[in-house]
Tab-separated table of C-alpha atoms and ligand atoms in Angstrom:
chain	number	residue	atom	x	y	z
A	1	MET	CA	0.000	0.000	0.000
A	2	ASN	CA	1.478	3.365	-1.075
A	3	VAL	CA	0.612	6.219	1.280
A	4	LEU	CA	1.118	9.908	0.570
A	5	GLY	CA	2.112	11.665	3.827
A	6	ILE	CA	1.626	15.421	4.243
A	7	GLU	CA	3.227	17.428	7.073
A	8	THR	CA	2.693	21.168	7.529
A	9	SER	CA	2.451	21.531	11.301
A	10	CYS	CA	5.184	24.164	11.634
A	11	ASP	CA	7.775	25.554	9.219
A	12	GLU	CA	8.624	22.515	7.095
A	13	CYS	CA	6.451	21.935	4.047
A	14	ALA	CA	6.941	18.199	3.680
A	15	VAL	CA	5.427	15.425	1.591
A	16	ALA	CA	6.539	11.806	1.254
A	17	VAL	CA	5.450	8.516	-0.228
A	18	VAL	CA	5.926	5.402	1.916
A	19	ALA	CA	5.142	1.837	0.882
A	20	ASP	CA	3.634	-0.542	3.464
A	21	GLY	CA	4.505	1.694	6.416
A	22	LYS	CA	8.207	0.971	5.983
A	23	THR	CA	9.825	1.689	2.621
A	24	ILE	CA	10.427	5.368	1.900
A	25	LEU	CA	9.927	5.985	-1.818
A	26	SER	CA	10.378	9.750	-1.505
A	27	ASN	CA	10.709	12.258	1.325
A	28	VAL	CA	10.662	15.886	0.177
A	29	ILE	CA	11.171	18.586	2.820
A	30	ALA	CA	10.985	22.253	1.810
A	31	THR	CA	12.227	24.219	4.770
A	32	GLN	CA	11.065	27.768	5.430
A	33	VAL	CA	14.033	28.494	7.713
A	34	GLU	CA	15.431	31.348	5.622
A	35	ARG	CA	12.055	33.098	5.503
A	36	HIS	CA	11.737	33.149	9.309
A	37	ALA	CA	15.399	33.937	10.014
A	38	PRO	CA	14.947	37.757	9.999
A	39	TRP	CA	12.623	37.322	13.016
A	40	SER	CA	14.778	34.670	14.744
A	41	GLY	CA	11.704	32.503	15.164
A	42	VAL	CA	8.779	31.017	13.262
A	43	VAL	CA	6.167	33.637	12.346
A	44	PRO	CA	2.886	31.677	12.187
A	45	GLU	CA	1.218	33.765	9.479
A	46	ILE	CA	4.267	33.571	7.208
A	47	ALA	CA	4.439	29.815	7.792
A	48	SER	CA	0.778	29.304	6.790
A	49	ARG	CA	1.078	31.469	3.700
A	50	LEU	CA	4.222	29.691	2.495
A	51	HIS	CA	2.546	26.306	2.934
A	52	VAL	CA	-0.336	27.556	0.755
A	53	GLU	CA	2.160	28.568	-1.932
A	54	TRP	CA	4.414	25.510	-1.743
A	55	ILE	CA	2.247	22.496	-0.958
A	56	GLU	CA	1.229	21.692	-4.538
A	57	GLU	CA	4.793	21.750	-5.853
A	58	VAL	CA	6.207	19.793	-2.911
A	59	THR	CA	3.544	17.122	-3.467
A	60	ALA	CA	4.328	16.966	-7.174
A	61	ARG	CA	8.037	16.530	-6.370
A	62	ALA	CA	7.325	13.762	-3.858
A	63	LEU	CA	5.322	11.850	-6.485
A	64	ASP	CA	7.939	12.539	-9.109
A	65	GLU	CA	10.813	11.287	-6.944
A	66	ALA	CA	8.830	8.169	-6.095
A	67	ALA	CA	8.125	7.787	-9.838
A	68	LEU	CA	4.447	7.243	-9.055
A	69	ASP	CA	1.220	8.585	-10.494
A	70	PHE	CA	-1.158	9.980	-7.866
A	71	HIS	CA	-4.340	8.572	-9.414
A	72	LYS	CA	-2.956	5.165	-10.389
A	73	ASP	CA	-0.474	4.377	-7.632
A	74	ILE	CA	-1.429	6.109	-4.366
A	75	ASP	CA	-3.745	4.072	-2.141
A	76	GLY	CA	-4.352	6.530	0.695
A	77	ILE	CA	-3.450	9.928	2.145
A	78	ALA	CA	-2.178	10.678	5.652
A	79	VAL	CA	-1.880	14.200	6.998
A	80	THR	CA	-0.762	15.772	10.268
A	81	ASN	CA	-3.855	17.308	11.862
A	82	ARG	CA	-2.545	17.782	15.435
A	83	PRO	CA	-0.721	19.360	17.299
A	84	GLY	CA	1.027	22.367	15.779
A	85	LEU	CA	0.486	25.899	14.501
A	86	ILE	CA	-3.201	25.966	13.662
A	87	GLY	CA	-2.922	27.966	10.442
A	88	SER	CA	-0.151	25.724	9.141
A	89	LEU	CA	-2.016	22.545	10.063
A	90	LEU	CA	-5.142	23.750	8.272
A	91	VAL	CA	-3.259	24.178	4.994
A	92	GLY	CA	-2.022	20.566	4.891
A	93	LEU	CA	-5.324	19.218	6.176
A	94	SER	CA	-7.429	21.120	3.647
A	95	TYR	CA	-5.079	20.157	0.837
A	96	ALA	CA	-5.288	16.485	1.846
A	97	LYS	CA	-9.080	16.729	1.959
A	98	GLY	CA	-9.106	18.235	-1.531
A	99	LEU	CA	-7.023	15.321	-2.812
A	100	ALA	CA	-9.208	12.793	-1.009
A	101	TRP	CA	-12.491	14.329	-2.151
A	102	SER	CA	-11.456	14.676	-5.785
A	103	SER	CA	-9.946	11.201	-6.048
A	104	GLY	CA	-12.192	9.205	-3.729
A	105	LYS	CA	-9.100	7.898	-1.906
A	106	PRO	CA	-9.239	7.365	1.881
A	107	PHE	CA	-7.477	9.867	4.111
A	108	VAL	CA	-6.527	9.860	7.800
A	109	GLY	CA	-5.394	12.536	10.248
A	110	VAL	CA	-2.186	11.717	12.116
A	111	ASP	CA	-0.840	12.876	15.486
A	112	HIS	CA	2.522	14.603	14.958
A	113	ILE	CA	3.974	13.525	18.318
A	114	ARG	CA	3.131	9.880	17.783
A	115	ALA	CA	4.630	10.150	14.306
A	116	HIS	CA	7.956	11.396	15.772
A	117	LEU	CA	7.882	8.410	18.105
A	118	TYR	CA	7.300	6.130	15.140
A	119	ALA	CA	10.035	7.677	12.929
A	120	PRO	CA	12.932	5.404	14.081
A	121	HIS	CA	10.792	2.365	13.178
A	122	LEU	CA	11.194	3.366	9.538
A	123	GLU	CA	14.868	2.436	9.767
A	124	TYR	CA	15.140	-0.158	12.524
A	125	GLU	CA	13.322	-3.162	13.894
A	126	ILE	CA	12.814	-1.950	17.471
A	127	PRO	CA	11.706	-4.594	19.988
A	128	TYR	CA	8.679	-3.943	22.217
A	129	PRO	CA	8.478	-2.913	24.945
A	130	HIS	CA	10.843	0.006	24.578
A	131	LEU	CA	11.256	3.464	26.032
A	132	GLY	CA	10.382	6.395	23.782
A	133	LEU	CA	12.095	9.774	24.038
A	134	ILE	CA	10.348	12.503	22.053
A	135	VAL	CA	12.267	15.754	22.151
A	136	SER	CA	11.192	18.580	19.884
A	137	GLY	CA	10.503	22.290	19.844
A	138	GLY	CA	7.120	21.804	21.489
A	139	HIS	CA	7.403	18.564	23.456
A	140	THR	CA	9.695	16.665	25.805
A	141	ILE	CA	8.248	13.269	26.606
A	142	LEU	CA	9.608	10.064	28.070
A	143	CYS	CA	7.253	7.138	27.617
A	144	ARG	CA	6.963	3.389	27.763
A	145	VAL	CA	5.887	1.884	24.453
A	146	ASP	CA	4.369	-1.607	24.668
A	147	SER	CA	2.981	-1.642	21.131
A	148	LEU	CA	1.982	0.778	18.397
A	149	GLU	CA	-1.159	1.627	20.372
A	150	GLU	CA	-0.088	1.167	23.978
A	151	ILE	CA	1.939	4.178	25.047
A	152	SER	CA	2.192	5.269	28.675
A	153	ILE	CA	3.694	8.606	29.586
A	154	LEU	CA	6.359	8.341	32.281
A	155	GLY	CA	7.544	11.937	32.327
A	156	THR	CA	7.337	15.258	30.519
A	157	THR	CA	8.716	18.731	30.901
A	158	ILE	CA	7.009	20.673	33.641
A	159	ASP	CA	7.693	23.971	31.848
A	160	ASP	CA	9.618	24.624	28.601
A	161	ALA	CA	10.261	21.986	25.949
A	162	CYS	CA	13.893	21.002	25.468
A	163	GLY	CA	14.133	22.348	21.883
A	164	GLU	CA	12.441	25.560	22.969
A	165	ALA	CA	15.142	26.074	25.638
A	166	PHE	CA	17.886	25.524	23.034
A	167	ASP	CA	16.193	28.059	20.739
A	168	LYS	CA	15.722	30.673	23.457
A	169	VAL	CA	19.291	30.484	24.791
A	170	ALA	CA	20.656	30.690	21.225
A	171	LYS	CA	18.406	33.648	20.458
A	172	PHE	CA	19.344	35.562	23.597
A	173	HIS	CA	23.065	35.205	22.860
A	174	ASN	CA	22.588	36.021	19.152
A	175	MET	CA	24.087	32.725	18.084
A	176	GLY	CA	22.000	32.669	14.897
A	177	TYR	CA	18.926	30.926	13.532
A	178	PRO	CA	17.755	28.157	13.739
A	179	GLY	CA	18.946	28.278	17.326
A	180	GLY	CA	19.058	24.625	18.370
A	181	VAL	CA	21.022	23.536	15.325
A	182	ILE	CA	23.551	26.384	15.576
A	183	LEU	CA	24.000	26.068	19.342
A	184	ASP	CA	24.728	22.365	18.885
A	185	LYS	CA	27.332	23.090	16.198
A	186	LEU	CA	28.968	25.854	18.267
A	187	ALA	CA	29.059	23.584	21.312
A	188	GLU	CA	31.360	21.166	19.495
A	189	GLU	CA	34.178	23.742	19.815
A	190	GLY	CA	33.443	24.722	23.413
A	191	ASN	CA	34.454	23.634	26.885
A	192	GLU	CA	31.433	21.970	28.511
A	193	ASN	CA	32.841	22.618	31.986
A	194	ALA	CA	33.190	26.386	31.541
A	195	TYR	CA	29.850	26.800	33.316
A	196	HIS	CA	28.365	24.465	35.897
A	197	PHE	CA	24.669	25.040	35.426
A	198	PRO	CA	22.305	23.699	38.084
A	199	GLN	CA	20.097	20.665	37.537
A	200	PRO	CA	16.487	20.864	38.803
A	201	ARG	CA	15.644	18.771	41.836
A	202	LEU	CA	12.977	16.497	40.463
A	203	HIS	CA	13.797	13.180	42.056
A	204	LYS	CA	10.737	12.211	43.946
A	205	GLY	CA	7.359	10.546	43.442
A	206	SER	CA	5.392	11.596	40.422
A	207	HIS	CA	8.197	13.842	39.130
A	208	ARG	CA	10.761	11.066	38.958
A	209	TYR	CA	10.939	11.110	35.152
A	210	ASP	CA	10.070	14.773	34.570
A	211	VAL	CA	12.418	17.474	33.345
A	212	SER	CA	12.386	21.240	33.741
A	213	TYR	CA	14.148	23.761	31.542
A	214	SER	CA	13.044	27.162	32.781
A	215	GLY	CA	15.671	27.333	35.566
A	216	LEU	CA	18.471	26.214	33.270
A	217	LYS	CA	17.342	28.690	30.613
A	218	THR	CA	17.366	31.557	33.119
A	219	ALA	CA	20.805	30.491	34.383
A	220	ALA	CA	22.224	30.410	30.842
A	221	VAL	CA	20.673	33.773	30.002
A	222	ASN	CA	20.695	35.965	33.113
A	223	GLN	CA	22.962	34.352	35.678
A	224	LEU	CA	26.065	33.391	33.727
A	225	GLU	CA	28.612	34.896	36.171
A	226	GLN	CA	27.123	32.869	38.998
A	227	PHE	CA	27.905	29.555	37.306
A	228	HIS	CA	31.149	30.448	35.548
A	229	THR	CA	34.224	28.291	36.229
A	230	PRO	CA	37.148	30.618	37.041
A	231	GLY	CA	39.969	30.473	34.523
A	232	THR	CA	37.758	29.580	31.561
A	233	GLU	CA	36.772	31.875	28.683
A	234	PRO	CA	33.248	33.348	28.822
A	235	SER	CA	32.928	32.628	25.080
A	236	LEU	CA	29.766	31.769	23.138
A	237	ALA	CA	31.143	28.314	22.349
A	238	ASN	CA	31.721	27.663	26.055
A	239	ILE	CA	28.209	28.840	26.958
A	240	ALA	CA	26.798	26.612	24.202
A	241	ALA	CA	28.795	23.538	25.262
A	242	SER	CA	27.962	23.934	28.957
A	243	PHE	CA	24.272	24.583	28.305
A	244	ARG	CA	24.019	21.640	25.919
A	245	LYS	CA	25.647	19.333	28.448
A	246	ALA	CA	23.281	20.393	31.236
A	247	ALA	CA	20.177	20.188	29.019
A	248	VAL	CA	20.994	16.786	27.570
A	249	ASP	CA	22.401	15.244	30.766
A	250	MET	CA	18.971	15.875	32.297
A	251	LEU	CA	17.335	13.789	29.548
A	252	ILE	CA	19.916	11.033	29.863
A	253	ASP	CA	19.452	10.886	33.616
A	254	ARG	CA	15.666	10.377	33.222
A	255	VAL	CA	16.152	7.694	30.577
A	256	GLU	CA	18.579	5.884	32.906
A	257	ARG	CA	16.085	6.077	35.769
A	258	ALA	CA	13.290	4.720	33.598
A	259	ALA	CA	15.487	1.913	32.266
A	260	GLU	CA	16.518	0.956	35.767
A	261	ASP	CA	12.949	1.023	37.124
A	262	THR	CA	11.269	-0.784	34.215
A	263	GLY	CA	14.102	-3.107	33.195
A	264	ILE	CA	13.599	-1.914	29.598
A	265	HIS	CA	16.883	-1.106	27.882
A	266	TYR	CA	15.737	-0.348	24.331
A	267	VAL	CA	15.309	3.366	23.693
A	268	ALA	CA	13.793	4.905	20.540
A	269	ALA	CA	14.321	8.647	20.082
A	270	GLY	CA	12.554	11.130	17.826
A	271	GLY	CA	11.909	14.844	17.257
A	272	GLY	CA	14.236	17.694	16.311
A	273	VAL	CA	16.443	17.487	19.412
A	274	SER	CA	17.193	13.821	18.665
A	275	ALA	CA	19.503	15.280	15.984
A	276	ASN	CA	21.672	16.695	18.793
A	277	ARG	CA	25.240	15.466	18.498
A	278	TYR	CA	25.942	15.237	22.228
A	279	LEU	CA	22.703	13.336	22.905
A	280	ARG	CA	23.431	10.893	20.076
A	281	ARG	CA	27.011	10.419	21.237
A	282	ILE	CA	26.338	9.848	24.935
A	283	LEU	CA	23.145	7.790	24.648
A	284	GLY	CA	24.439	5.968	21.577
A	285	GLU	CA	27.561	4.821	23.421
A	286	HIS	CA	25.767	4.048	26.680
A	287	SER	CA	26.824	0.606	27.813
A	288	GLY	CA	23.510	-0.227	29.484
A	289	LEU	CA	21.153	0.895	26.712
A	290	LYS	CA	20.433	0.023	23.102
A	291	THR	CA	19.369	3.236	21.415
A	292	TYR	CA	17.723	3.874	18.066
A	293	PHE	CA	18.161	7.350	16.580
A	294	PRO	CA	16.484	8.230	13.276
A	295	SER	CA	18.763	9.552	10.535
A	296	MET	CA	18.840	13.374	10.409
A	297	LYS	CA	16.100	13.696	7.786
A	298	LEU	CA	13.715	11.704	9.963
A	299	CYS	CA	14.542	13.515	13.236
A	300	THR	CA	12.986	16.815	12.260
A	301	ASP	CA	9.559	17.287	10.690
A	302	ASN	CA	8.948	15.120	7.629
A	303	GLY	CA	6.108	13.520	5.683
A	304	ALA	CA	7.547	9.987	5.795
A	305	MET	CA	6.739	9.490	9.488
A	306	ILE	CA	3.183	10.736	8.822
A	307	ALA	CA	2.661	8.374	5.868
A	308	ALA	CA	4.117	5.465	7.852
A	309	LEU	CA	1.889	5.938	10.888
A	310	GLY	CA	-1.186	6.687	8.752
A	311	TYR	CA	-0.645	3.378	6.958
A	312	TYR	CA	-1.648	1.398	10.056
A	313	ARG	CA	-5.123	2.922	10.043
A	314	LEU	CA	-5.548	2.896	6.284
A	315	ILE	CA	-4.618	-0.802	6.074
A	316	GLN	CA	-7.508	-1.529	8.446
A	317	GLY	CA	-9.887	0.173	6.027
A	318	GLN	CA	-10.250	3.264	8.209
A	319	SER	CA	-10.758	6.740	6.798
A	320	ASP	CA	-11.545	10.062	8.455
A	321	SER	CA	-14.521	12.155	7.445
A	322	LEU	CA	-14.126	15.332	5.420
A	323	LYS	CA	-15.263	17.126	8.604
A	324	LEU	CA	-12.012	16.245	10.410
A	325	ASN	CA	-10.589	19.338	12.096
A	326	ALA	CA	-7.095	20.418	13.122
A	327	ALA	CA	-6.043	20.904	16.768
A	328	ALA	CA	-3.233	23.115	18.027
A	329	ARG	CA	-2.890	20.988	21.161
A	330	VAL	CA	-3.541	17.406	22.184
A	331	SER	CA	-4.324	16.138	25.649
A	332	GLY	CA	-3.019	12.586	25.183
A	333	PHE	CA	0.604	13.494	25.741
A	334	ARG	CA	0.192	15.363	28.955
A	335	ARG	CA	0.735	13.616	32.235
A	336	CYS	CA	-1.956	13.555	34.864
A	337	TYR	CA	-0.631	14.301	38.306
A	338	PRO	CA	-2.339	12.751	41.313
B	1	KG4	O1	10.602	18.070	15.593
B	1	KG4	P1	10.895	19.450	15.160
B	1	KG4	O2	11.487	19.643	13.792
B	1	KG4	O3	9.624	20.347	15.230
B	1	KG4	C1	8.719	20.267	16.295
B	1	KG4	O4	7.851	19.360	16.251
B	1	KG4	O5	8.888	21.068	17.238
B	1	KG4	O6	11.864	20.064	16.278
B	1	KG4	C2	12.368	21.368	16.183
B	1	KG4	C3	13.195	21.633	17.415
B	1	KG4	C4	13.678	23.069	17.513
B	1	KG4	O7	13.462	23.549	18.806
B	1	KG4	C5	15.158	22.958	17.197
B	1	KG4	O8	15.920	23.952	17.826
B	1	KG4	C6	15.492	21.600	17.759
B	1	KG4	O9	14.378	20.803	17.414
B	1	KG4	N1	16.705	21.043	17.178
B	1	KG4	C7	17.839	20.819	17.880
B	1	KG4	C8	18.782	20.306	16.960
B	1	KG4	N2	18.196	20.233	15.735
B	1	KG4	C9	16.919	20.698	15.884
B	1	KG4	N3	18.114	21.004	19.189
B	1	KG4	C10	19.332	20.651	19.601
B	1	KG4	N4	20.310	20.169	18.787
B	1	KG4	C11	20.080	19.981	17.473
B	1	KG4	N5	21.021	19.494	16.677
B	2	ZN	ZN1	8.012	17.897	15.024
C-alpha cells in the first residue's frame, strides 16, 4: 500500500510517499528556515502562507521522486492534523481533503507527536516494549511503548520543551537561527565545563521522570557569572557547550532512571532534538542501553513518518470524514498528576 504523507504543522512543508509503512519511496522537505530567520523565530502567518504557496509543488516533487502517479499508484493519504500551529495545520489538512475528495481515496489525520515516536521504526526493527524519548521544539516526553497503540507517559517537561530552551538560549546570545542547530554546532568547539549550570531537583514521586528547563534557561541567560568556572573563557562556544551538556544530561538521567525502574533497555528517540550530536554520542555509546536514533532527515519534521503511521489505520480500512478538524494541542501526551 502506497501512502502519501503530508506534514505542515510548523515551518517545514513536507510530503513523502511510503510503501507498506516501511519503505520510503520519496521524502521531500521544503524548509522555510530562511524566511523566518529575519525574526529569529517562526512567524505563524508567514508559515501558513508559504505552505499555501508551496504544498502543490512539494507534493508533485514527492510523487515525481517516487516515480508514481497519484491517481494510479497512491492508495491513501495521511496528513498531520494535530498538534502544531493551527494555520499551518489547516493548509495541509485542507489540501489532503481536496485530494481525497477529488480522487475518492481514503485519508486519515495523524498525530505529529506519535509520528515522531514512530520515525525510528522506519529504519530499525525496534523490539517492544521500549522506552520512547520525544524531544522537539514543542514537546519533551519520556514514555513506555508496549505496542503501536499502547503508550504510557512516564515523564514530561514541567515547563519549557527542550528544543524551545535551546532556541531561546541561542536567540538571547545572538548565536544565529535556527537556534538549536547552531548552538549544537557551536558547542562542538566549546568547553562543557566552563559553566556548571544547576540541575532541577525532580527526584521524587510523580516527578521522577520529569524534566524542567526554565531554571536552566534563566541560568544560561541571566545568571552566567554565577555559574562560571574561574579560569575559563566566557565565550559563546563555552556557553553553548555547557548549556548543551546540562540540558541533555537531564534527559539522559531520566532515561537511565526509567530503564533501571522498568528493566527496559531499548530506547527509541525522535523529534528535532534527537539530531543533537551530544545526545546521540552519549546515549548511543551508553553501555547499558540500546538506542535507536532516526537519521537526520527523519529527526525533524517530515512527511515519511506521517505516511508510515497513517498506513496502520488505512490498512484496516479506516478513513476520516471530510469534517475532520485540526487541533493546536492534544491532551493525550500530557501527564496527569495525582
Ligand atoms: O521536531 P521538530 O522539527 O519540530 C517540532 O515538532 O517542534 O523540532 C524542532 C526543534 C527546535 O526547537 C530545534 O531547535 C530543535 O528541534 N533542534 C535541535 C537540533 N536540531 C533541531 N536542538 C538541539 N540540537 C540539534 N542538533
Ligand atoms: Zn516535530
